[in-house]
mmCIF file of C-alpha atoms in Angstrom:
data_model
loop_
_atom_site.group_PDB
_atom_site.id
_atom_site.type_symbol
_atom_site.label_atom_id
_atom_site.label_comp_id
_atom_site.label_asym_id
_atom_site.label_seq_id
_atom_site.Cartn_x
_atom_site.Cartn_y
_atom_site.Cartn_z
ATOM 1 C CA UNK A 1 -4.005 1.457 13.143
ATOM 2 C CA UNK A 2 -0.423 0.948 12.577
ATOM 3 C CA UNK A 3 -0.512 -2.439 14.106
ATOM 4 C CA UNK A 4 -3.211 -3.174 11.842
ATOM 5 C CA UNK A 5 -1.081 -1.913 8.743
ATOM 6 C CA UNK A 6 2.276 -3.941 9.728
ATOM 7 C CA UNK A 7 3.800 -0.695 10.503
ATOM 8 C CA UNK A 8 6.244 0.006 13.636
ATOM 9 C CA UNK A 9 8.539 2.803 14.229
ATOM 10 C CA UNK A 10 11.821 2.632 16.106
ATOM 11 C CA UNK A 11 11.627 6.072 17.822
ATOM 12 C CA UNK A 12 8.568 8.571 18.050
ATOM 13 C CA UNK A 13 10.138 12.196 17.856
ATOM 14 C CA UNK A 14 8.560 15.642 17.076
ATOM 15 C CA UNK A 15 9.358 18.969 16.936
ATOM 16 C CA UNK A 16 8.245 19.613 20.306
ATOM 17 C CA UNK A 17 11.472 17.809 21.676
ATOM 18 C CA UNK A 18 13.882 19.399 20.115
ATOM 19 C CA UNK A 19 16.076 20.819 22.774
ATOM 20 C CA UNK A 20 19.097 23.073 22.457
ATOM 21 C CA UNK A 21 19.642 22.284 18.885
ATOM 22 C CA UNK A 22 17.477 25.507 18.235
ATOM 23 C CA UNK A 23 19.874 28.289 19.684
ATOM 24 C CA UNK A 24 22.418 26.479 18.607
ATOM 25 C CA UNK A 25 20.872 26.658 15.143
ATOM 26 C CA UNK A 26 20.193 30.187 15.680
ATOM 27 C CA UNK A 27 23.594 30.787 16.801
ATOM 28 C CA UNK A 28 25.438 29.200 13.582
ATOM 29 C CA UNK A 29 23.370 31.354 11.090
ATOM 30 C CA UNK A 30 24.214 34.829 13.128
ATOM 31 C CA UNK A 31 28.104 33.648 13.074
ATOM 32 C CA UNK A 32 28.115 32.246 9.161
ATOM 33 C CA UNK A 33 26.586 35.639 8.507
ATOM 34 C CA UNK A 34 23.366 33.841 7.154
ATOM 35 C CA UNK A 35 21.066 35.645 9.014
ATOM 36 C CA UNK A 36 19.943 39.331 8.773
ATOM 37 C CA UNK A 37 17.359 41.497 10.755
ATOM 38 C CA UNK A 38 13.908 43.085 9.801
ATOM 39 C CA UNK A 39 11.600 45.337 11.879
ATOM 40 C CA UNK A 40 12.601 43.111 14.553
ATOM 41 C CA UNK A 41 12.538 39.509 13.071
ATOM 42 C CA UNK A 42 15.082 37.682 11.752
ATOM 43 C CA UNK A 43 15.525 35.671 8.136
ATOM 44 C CA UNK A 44 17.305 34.033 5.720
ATOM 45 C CA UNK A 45 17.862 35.493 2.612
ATOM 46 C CA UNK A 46 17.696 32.660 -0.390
ATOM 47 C CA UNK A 47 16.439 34.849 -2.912
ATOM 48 C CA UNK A 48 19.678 34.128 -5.023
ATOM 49 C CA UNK A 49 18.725 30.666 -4.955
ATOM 50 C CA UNK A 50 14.921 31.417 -5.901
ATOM 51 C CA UNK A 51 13.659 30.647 -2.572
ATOM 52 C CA UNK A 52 12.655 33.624 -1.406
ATOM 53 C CA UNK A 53 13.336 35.072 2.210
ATOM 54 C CA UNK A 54 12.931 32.254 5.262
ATOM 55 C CA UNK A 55 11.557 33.375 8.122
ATOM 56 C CA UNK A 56 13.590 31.832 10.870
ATOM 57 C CA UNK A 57 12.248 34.109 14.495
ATOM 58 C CA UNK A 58 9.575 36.325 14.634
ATOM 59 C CA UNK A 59 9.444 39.690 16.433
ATOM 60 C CA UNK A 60 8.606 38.399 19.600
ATOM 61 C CA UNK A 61 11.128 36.176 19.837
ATOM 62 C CA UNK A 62 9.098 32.910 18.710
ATOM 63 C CA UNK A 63 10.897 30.152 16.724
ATOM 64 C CA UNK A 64 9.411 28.782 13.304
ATOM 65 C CA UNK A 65 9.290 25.502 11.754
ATOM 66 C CA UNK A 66 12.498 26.081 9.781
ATOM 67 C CA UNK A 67 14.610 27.103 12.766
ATOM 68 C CA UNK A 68 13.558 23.516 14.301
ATOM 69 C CA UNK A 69 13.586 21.435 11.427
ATOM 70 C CA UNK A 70 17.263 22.906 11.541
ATOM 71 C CA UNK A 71 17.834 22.170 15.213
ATOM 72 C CA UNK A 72 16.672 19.027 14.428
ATOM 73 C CA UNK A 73 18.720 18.529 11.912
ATOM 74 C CA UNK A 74 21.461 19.054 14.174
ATOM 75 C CA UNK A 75 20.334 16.799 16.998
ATOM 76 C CA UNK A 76 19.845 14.380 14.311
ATOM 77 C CA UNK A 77 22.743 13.666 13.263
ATOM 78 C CA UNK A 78 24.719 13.547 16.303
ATOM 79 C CA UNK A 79 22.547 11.111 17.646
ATOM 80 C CA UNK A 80 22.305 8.498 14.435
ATOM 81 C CA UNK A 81 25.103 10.091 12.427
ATOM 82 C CA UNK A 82 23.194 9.158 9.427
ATOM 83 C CA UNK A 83 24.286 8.363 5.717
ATOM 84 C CA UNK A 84 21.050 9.920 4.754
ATOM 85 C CA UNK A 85 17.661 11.882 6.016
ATOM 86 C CA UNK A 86 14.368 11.465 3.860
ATOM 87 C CA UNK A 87 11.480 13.855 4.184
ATOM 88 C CA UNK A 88 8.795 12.188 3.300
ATOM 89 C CA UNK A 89 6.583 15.413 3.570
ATOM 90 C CA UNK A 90 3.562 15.878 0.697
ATOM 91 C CA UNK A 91 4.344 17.915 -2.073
ATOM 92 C CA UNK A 92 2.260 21.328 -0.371
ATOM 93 C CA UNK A 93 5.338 21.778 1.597
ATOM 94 C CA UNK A 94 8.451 21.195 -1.031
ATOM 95 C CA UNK A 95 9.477 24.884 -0.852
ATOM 96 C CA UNK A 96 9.964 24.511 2.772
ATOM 97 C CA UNK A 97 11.737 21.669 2.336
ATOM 98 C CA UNK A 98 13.869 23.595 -0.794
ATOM 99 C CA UNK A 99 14.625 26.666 2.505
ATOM 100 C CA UNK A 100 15.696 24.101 4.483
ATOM 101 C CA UNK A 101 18.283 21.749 2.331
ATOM 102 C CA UNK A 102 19.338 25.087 0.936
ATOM 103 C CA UNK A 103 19.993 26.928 4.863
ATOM 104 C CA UNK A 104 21.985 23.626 6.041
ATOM 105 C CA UNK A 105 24.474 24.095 2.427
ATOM 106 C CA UNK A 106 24.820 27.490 3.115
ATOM 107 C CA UNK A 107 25.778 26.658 7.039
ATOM 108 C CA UNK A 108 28.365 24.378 5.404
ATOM 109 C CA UNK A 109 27.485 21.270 7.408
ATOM 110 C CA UNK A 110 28.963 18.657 5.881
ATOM 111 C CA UNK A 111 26.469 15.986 5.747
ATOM 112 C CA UNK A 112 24.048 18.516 3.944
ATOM 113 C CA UNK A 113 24.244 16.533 0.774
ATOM 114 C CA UNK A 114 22.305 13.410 2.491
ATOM 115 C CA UNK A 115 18.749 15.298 2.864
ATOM 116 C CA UNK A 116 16.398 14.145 0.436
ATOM 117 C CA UNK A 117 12.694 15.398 0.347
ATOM 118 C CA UNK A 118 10.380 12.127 -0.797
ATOM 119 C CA UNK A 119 6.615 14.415 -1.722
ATOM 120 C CA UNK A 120 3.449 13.150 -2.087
ATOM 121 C CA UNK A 121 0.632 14.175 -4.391
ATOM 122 C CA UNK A 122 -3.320 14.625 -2.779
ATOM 123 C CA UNK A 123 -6.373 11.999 -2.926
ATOM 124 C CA UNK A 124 -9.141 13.515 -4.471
ATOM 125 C CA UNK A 125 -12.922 12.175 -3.875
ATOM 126 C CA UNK A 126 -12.652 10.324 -0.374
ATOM 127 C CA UNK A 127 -15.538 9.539 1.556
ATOM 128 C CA UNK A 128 -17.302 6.946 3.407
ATOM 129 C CA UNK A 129 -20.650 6.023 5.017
ATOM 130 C CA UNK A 130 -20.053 7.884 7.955
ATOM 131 C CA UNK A 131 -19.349 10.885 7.118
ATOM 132 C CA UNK A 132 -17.171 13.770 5.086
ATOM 133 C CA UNK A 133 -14.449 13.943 7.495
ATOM 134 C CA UNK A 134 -12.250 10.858 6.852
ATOM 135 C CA UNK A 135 -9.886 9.129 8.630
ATOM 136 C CA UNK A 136 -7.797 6.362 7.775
ATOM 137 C CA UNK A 137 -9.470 4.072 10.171
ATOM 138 C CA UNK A 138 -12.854 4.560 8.495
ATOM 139 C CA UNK A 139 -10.910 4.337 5.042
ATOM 140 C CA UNK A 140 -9.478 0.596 6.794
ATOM 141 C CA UNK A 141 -13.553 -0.725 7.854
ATOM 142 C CA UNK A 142 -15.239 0.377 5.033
ATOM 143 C CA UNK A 143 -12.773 -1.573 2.196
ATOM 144 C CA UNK A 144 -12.757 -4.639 4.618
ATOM 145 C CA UNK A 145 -16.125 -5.032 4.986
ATOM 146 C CA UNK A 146 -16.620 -3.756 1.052
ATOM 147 C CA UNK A 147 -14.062 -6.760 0.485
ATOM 148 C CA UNK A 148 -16.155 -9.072 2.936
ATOM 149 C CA UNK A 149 -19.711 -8.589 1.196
ATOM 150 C CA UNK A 150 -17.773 -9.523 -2.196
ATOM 151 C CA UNK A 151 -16.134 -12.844 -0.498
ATOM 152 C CA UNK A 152 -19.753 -13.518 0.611
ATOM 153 C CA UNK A 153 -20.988 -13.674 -3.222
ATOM 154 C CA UNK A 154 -19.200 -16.832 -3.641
ATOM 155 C CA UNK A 155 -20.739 -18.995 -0.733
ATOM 156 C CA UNK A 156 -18.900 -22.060 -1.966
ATOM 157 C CA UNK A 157 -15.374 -20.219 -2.117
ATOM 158 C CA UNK A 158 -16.440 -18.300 1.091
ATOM 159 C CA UNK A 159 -16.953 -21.758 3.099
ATOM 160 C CA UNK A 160 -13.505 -22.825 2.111
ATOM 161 C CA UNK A 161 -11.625 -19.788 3.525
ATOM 162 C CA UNK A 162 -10.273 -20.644 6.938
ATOM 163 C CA UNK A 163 -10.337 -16.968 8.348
ATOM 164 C CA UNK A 164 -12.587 -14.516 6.150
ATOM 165 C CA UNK A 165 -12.610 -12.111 8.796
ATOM 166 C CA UNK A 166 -8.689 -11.575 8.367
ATOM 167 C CA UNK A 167 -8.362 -12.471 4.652
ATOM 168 C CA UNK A 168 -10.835 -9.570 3.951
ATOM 169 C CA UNK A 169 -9.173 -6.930 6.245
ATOM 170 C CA UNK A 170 -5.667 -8.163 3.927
ATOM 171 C CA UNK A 171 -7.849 -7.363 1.068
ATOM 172 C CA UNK A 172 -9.262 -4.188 2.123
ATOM 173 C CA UNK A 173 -5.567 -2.754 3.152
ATOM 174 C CA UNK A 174 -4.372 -4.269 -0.172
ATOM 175 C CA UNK A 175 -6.674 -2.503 -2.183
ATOM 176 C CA UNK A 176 -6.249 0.859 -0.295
ATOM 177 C CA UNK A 177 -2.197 0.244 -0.645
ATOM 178 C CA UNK A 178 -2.010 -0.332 -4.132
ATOM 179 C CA UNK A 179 -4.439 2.113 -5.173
ATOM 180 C CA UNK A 180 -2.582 4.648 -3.291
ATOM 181 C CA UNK A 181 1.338 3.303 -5.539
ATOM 182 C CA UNK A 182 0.269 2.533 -8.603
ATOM 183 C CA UNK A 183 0.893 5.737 -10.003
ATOM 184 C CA UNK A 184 4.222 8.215 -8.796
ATOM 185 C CA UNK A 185 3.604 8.951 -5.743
ATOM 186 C CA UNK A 186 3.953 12.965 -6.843
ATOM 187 C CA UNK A 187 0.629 12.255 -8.810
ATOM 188 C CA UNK A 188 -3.111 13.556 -7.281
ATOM 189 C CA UNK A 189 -5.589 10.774 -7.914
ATOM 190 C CA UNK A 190 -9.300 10.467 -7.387
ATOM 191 C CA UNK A 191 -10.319 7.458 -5.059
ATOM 192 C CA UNK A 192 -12.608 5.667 -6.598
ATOM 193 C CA UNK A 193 -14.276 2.534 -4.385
ATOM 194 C CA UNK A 194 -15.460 1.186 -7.444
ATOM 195 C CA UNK A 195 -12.535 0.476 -9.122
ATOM 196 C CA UNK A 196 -9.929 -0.622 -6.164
ATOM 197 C CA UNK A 197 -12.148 -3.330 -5.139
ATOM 198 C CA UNK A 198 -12.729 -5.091 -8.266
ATOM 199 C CA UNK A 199 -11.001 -8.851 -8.556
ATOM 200 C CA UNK A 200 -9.527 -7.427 -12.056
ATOM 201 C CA UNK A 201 -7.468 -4.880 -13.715
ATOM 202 C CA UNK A 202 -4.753 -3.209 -12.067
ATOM 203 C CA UNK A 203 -6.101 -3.332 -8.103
ATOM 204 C CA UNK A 204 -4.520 -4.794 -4.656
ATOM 205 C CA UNK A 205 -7.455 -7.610 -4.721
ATOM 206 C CA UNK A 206 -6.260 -8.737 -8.446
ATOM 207 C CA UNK A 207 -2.754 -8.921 -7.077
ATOM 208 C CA UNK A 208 -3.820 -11.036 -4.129
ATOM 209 C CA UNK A 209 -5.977 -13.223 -6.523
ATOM 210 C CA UNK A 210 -3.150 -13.867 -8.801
ATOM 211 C CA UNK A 211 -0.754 -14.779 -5.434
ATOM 212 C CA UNK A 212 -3.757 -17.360 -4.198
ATOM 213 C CA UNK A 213 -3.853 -18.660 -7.268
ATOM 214 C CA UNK A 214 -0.609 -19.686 -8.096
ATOM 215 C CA UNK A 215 -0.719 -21.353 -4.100
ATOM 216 C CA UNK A 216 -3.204 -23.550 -5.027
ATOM 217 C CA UNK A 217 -1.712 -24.573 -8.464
ATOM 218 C CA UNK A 218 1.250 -25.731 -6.440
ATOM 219 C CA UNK A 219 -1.324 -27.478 -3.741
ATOM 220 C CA UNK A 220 -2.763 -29.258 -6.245
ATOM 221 C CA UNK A 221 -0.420 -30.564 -8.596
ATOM 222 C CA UNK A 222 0.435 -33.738 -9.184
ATOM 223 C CA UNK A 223 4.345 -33.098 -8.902
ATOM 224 C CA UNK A 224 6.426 -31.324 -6.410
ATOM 225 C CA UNK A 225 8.474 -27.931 -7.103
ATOM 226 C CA UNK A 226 12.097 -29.613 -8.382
ATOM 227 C CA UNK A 227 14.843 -26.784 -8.234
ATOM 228 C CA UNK A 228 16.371 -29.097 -10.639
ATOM 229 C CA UNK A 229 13.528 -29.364 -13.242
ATOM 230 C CA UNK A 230 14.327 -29.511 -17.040
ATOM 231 C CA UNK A 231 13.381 -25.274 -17.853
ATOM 232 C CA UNK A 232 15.011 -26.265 -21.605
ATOM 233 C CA UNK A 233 10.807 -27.840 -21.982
ATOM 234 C CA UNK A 234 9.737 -24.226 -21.713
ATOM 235 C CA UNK A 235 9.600 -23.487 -24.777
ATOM 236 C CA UNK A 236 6.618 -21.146 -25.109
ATOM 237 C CA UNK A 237 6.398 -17.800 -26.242
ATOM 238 C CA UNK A 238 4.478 -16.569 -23.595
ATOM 239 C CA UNK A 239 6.561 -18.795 -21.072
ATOM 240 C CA UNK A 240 9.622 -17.365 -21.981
ATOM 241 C CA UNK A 241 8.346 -13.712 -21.563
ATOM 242 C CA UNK A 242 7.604 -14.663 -17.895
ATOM 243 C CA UNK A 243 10.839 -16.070 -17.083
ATOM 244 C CA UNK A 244 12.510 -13.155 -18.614
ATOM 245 C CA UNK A 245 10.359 -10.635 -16.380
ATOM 246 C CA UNK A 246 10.548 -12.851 -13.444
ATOM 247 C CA UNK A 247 14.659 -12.431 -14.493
ATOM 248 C CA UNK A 248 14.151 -8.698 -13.768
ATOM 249 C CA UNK A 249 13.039 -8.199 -10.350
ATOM 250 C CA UNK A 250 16.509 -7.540 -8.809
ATOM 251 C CA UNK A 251 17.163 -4.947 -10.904
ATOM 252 C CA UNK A 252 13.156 -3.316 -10.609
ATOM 253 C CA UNK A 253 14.410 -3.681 -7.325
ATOM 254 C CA UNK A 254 17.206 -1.286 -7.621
ATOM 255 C CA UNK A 255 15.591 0.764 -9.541
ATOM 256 C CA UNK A 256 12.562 1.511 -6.948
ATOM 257 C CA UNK A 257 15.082 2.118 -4.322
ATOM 258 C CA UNK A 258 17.195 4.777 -6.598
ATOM 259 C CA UNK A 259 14.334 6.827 -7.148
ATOM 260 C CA UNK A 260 11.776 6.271 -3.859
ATOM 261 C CA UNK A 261 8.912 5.185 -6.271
ATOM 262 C CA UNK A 262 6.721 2.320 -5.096
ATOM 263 C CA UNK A 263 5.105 2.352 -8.133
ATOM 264 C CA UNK A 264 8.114 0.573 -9.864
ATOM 265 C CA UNK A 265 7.692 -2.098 -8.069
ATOM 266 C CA UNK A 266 3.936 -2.470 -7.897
ATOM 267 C CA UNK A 267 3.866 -1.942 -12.199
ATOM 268 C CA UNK A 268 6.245 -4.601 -12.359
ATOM 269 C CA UNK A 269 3.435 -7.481 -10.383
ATOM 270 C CA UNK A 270 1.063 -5.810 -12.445
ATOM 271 C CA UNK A 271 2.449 -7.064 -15.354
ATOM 272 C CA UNK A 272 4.092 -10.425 -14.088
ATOM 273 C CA UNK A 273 0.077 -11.100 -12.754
ATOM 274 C CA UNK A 274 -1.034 -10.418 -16.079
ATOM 275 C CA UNK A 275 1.338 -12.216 -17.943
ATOM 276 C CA UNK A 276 0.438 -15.521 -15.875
ATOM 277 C CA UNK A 277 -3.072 -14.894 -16.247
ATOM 278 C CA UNK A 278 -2.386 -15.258 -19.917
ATOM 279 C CA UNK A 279 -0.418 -18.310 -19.547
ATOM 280 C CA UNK A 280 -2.671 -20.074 -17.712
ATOM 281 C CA UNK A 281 -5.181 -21.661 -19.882
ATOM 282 C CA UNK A 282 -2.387 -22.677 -22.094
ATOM 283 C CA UNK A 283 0.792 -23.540 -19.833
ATOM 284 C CA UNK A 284 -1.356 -26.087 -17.826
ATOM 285 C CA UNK A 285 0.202 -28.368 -15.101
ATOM 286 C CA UNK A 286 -2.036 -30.667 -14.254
ATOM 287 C CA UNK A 287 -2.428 -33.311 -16.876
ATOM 288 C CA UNK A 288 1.241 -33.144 -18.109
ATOM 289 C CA UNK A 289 3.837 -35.342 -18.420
ATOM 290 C CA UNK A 290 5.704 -35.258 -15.222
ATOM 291 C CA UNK A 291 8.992 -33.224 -16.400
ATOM 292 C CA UNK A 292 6.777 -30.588 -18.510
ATOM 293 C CA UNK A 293 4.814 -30.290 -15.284
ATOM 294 C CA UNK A 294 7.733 -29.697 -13.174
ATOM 295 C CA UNK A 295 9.466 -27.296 -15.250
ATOM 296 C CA UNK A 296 6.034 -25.635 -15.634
ATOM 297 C CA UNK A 297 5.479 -25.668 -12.198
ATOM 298 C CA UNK A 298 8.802 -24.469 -11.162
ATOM 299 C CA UNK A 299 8.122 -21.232 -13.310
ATOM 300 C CA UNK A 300 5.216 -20.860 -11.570
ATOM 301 C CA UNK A 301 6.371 -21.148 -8.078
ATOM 302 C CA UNK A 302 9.035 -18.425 -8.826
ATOM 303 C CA UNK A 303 6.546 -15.807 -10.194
ATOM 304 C CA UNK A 304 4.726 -16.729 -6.736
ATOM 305 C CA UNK A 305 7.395 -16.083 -5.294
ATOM 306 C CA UNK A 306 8.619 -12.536 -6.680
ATOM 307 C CA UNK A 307 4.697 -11.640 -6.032
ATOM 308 C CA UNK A 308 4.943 -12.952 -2.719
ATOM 309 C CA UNK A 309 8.037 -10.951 -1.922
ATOM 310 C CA UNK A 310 6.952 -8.025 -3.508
ATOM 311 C CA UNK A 311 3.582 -7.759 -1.587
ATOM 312 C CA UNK A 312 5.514 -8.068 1.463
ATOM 313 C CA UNK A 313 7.917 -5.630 0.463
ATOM 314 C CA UNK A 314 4.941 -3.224 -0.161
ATOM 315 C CA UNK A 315 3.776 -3.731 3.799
ATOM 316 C CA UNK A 316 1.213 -6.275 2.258
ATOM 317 C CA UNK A 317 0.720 -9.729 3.604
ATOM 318 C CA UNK A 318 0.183 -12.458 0.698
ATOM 319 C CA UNK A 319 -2.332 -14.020 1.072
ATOM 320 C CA UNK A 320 -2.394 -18.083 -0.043
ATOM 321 C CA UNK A 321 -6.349 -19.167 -0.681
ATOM 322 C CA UNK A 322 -9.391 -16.459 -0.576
#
């Protein structure tokens, strides 16, 4: 599934292997005085902070998940020494989370100020042919071959695809992917089949449209994309307002990686794709005199581009005819 999705991870680690970072956790909250004793178990007190009392070892002598996630903690950062840790842990477990980043100030470590929690809100309203339970896989086969029986509507377009079998599985994740960020990420939402697999509005297969689109303007022009094109010809309203958004994406950029937020980025090619849907009965390219079409063209290529890169940025794969 994660091969599917583009996604690899460097190192697979649990809970389960953390060794002696555990005593030696316990052992650092006994001697900073953190930890305290009752009817046999032992805690943190954070109720100063408005977090309440963590349990860190039960009666018996069993460890809890906030003793480990400090051991870990520990282990962590001796291995990687890292310039920052990110949770990214759904929003049901933020007062854990709170305990935690709260215990390791309070032990004085001094790389406690490079935890950050990244939450996650719940999807409401999943389900799929097979069944109630659902699992991502199901999720995965379902929008591909939802994505496949729309492809097959268009018999003409459909013959011209070279691999429909892939191109829908791109457009089945993409609509599952952008569904899932176009809103904060701290936000519930209510899947809704209906609306992520429609070609229009604000939906991974609209995106994807917009990106194949703009590939086969540049395949079938009558000019070539000239770095050095005349852009002084653009002289458009609506041309200009694409340049200037195009003009922002280093900062949206920034911006999505100050606060965590996919969502920046995907509202951003929401509104560059709409834009150039706008533009495009009017800013034509074919037909023109060669120097309007090249400047027209260039702008063009670059929103292509910016969508292109921020697909892939997303874990998306653009796709270039469908």
């Amino acid at each position: 599934i994660y091969a599917r999705l583009g996604v690899h991870f460097d190192v697979y680690s649990g809970e389960s292997q953390v060794g002696e970072g555990m005593s030696r956790a316990i052992q650092m909250l006994t001697d900073t005085g953190l930890l305290i004793e009752h009817e046999g178990a032992k805690l943190v007190d954070l109720t100063e902070h408005k977090l309440g009392k963590a349990l860190v070892q039960k009666s018996d002598g069993t460890t809890l998940y906030l003793t480990r996630d400090i051991g870990a903690a520990i282990e962590r950062y001796e291995k990687y020494n890292f310039d920052k840790i990110i949770y990214v842990v759904s929003s049901q477990q933020d007062h854990h989370l709170k305990q935690l980043f709260k215990t390791v100030e309070l032990l004085g470590l001094p790389y406690a100020d490079r935890f950050e929690h990244v939450n996650y809100g719940l999807v409401n309203g999943m389900s799929t042919r097979r069944g109630t339970v659902v699992l991502l896989e199901d999720v995965l086969h379902e929008s591909k071959e939802k994505m496949h029986d729309v492809m097959r509507a268009n018999e003409a377009k459909y013959r011209g695809v070279a691999d429909p079998d892939h191109i829908a599985d791109v457009l089945g994740m993409s609509a599952i992917v952008i569904q899932d960020m176009t809103a904060r990420r701290i936000k519930n939402y209510t899947f809704d089949w209906g609306r992520i697999l429609n070609f229009e509005g604000d939906t991974g297969p609209y995106l994807q449209y917009a990106h194949a689109r703009l590939c086969s303007l540049e395949r079938k022009a009558h000019v070539k994309v000239n770095p050095d094109a005349d852009v002084s010809l653009l002289t458009e309203e609506v041309t200009c307002d694409i340049i200037n958004q195009i003009s922002l994406y280093p900062d949206i950029l920034a911006a999505s990686i100050k606060s965590l937020e996919p969502c920046t980025v995907v509202q951003y090619i929401l509104k560059l794709s709409h834009s150039i849907s706008s533009a495009w009965e009017t800013i034509k390219v074919c037909g023109e005199a060669d120097d309007v079409a090249e400047a027209r063209l260039l702008m063009y290529w670059s929103a292509r581009t910016v969508i292109g890169n921020a697909l892939t940025l997303l874990g998306l794969e653009p796709v270039e005819a469908m």
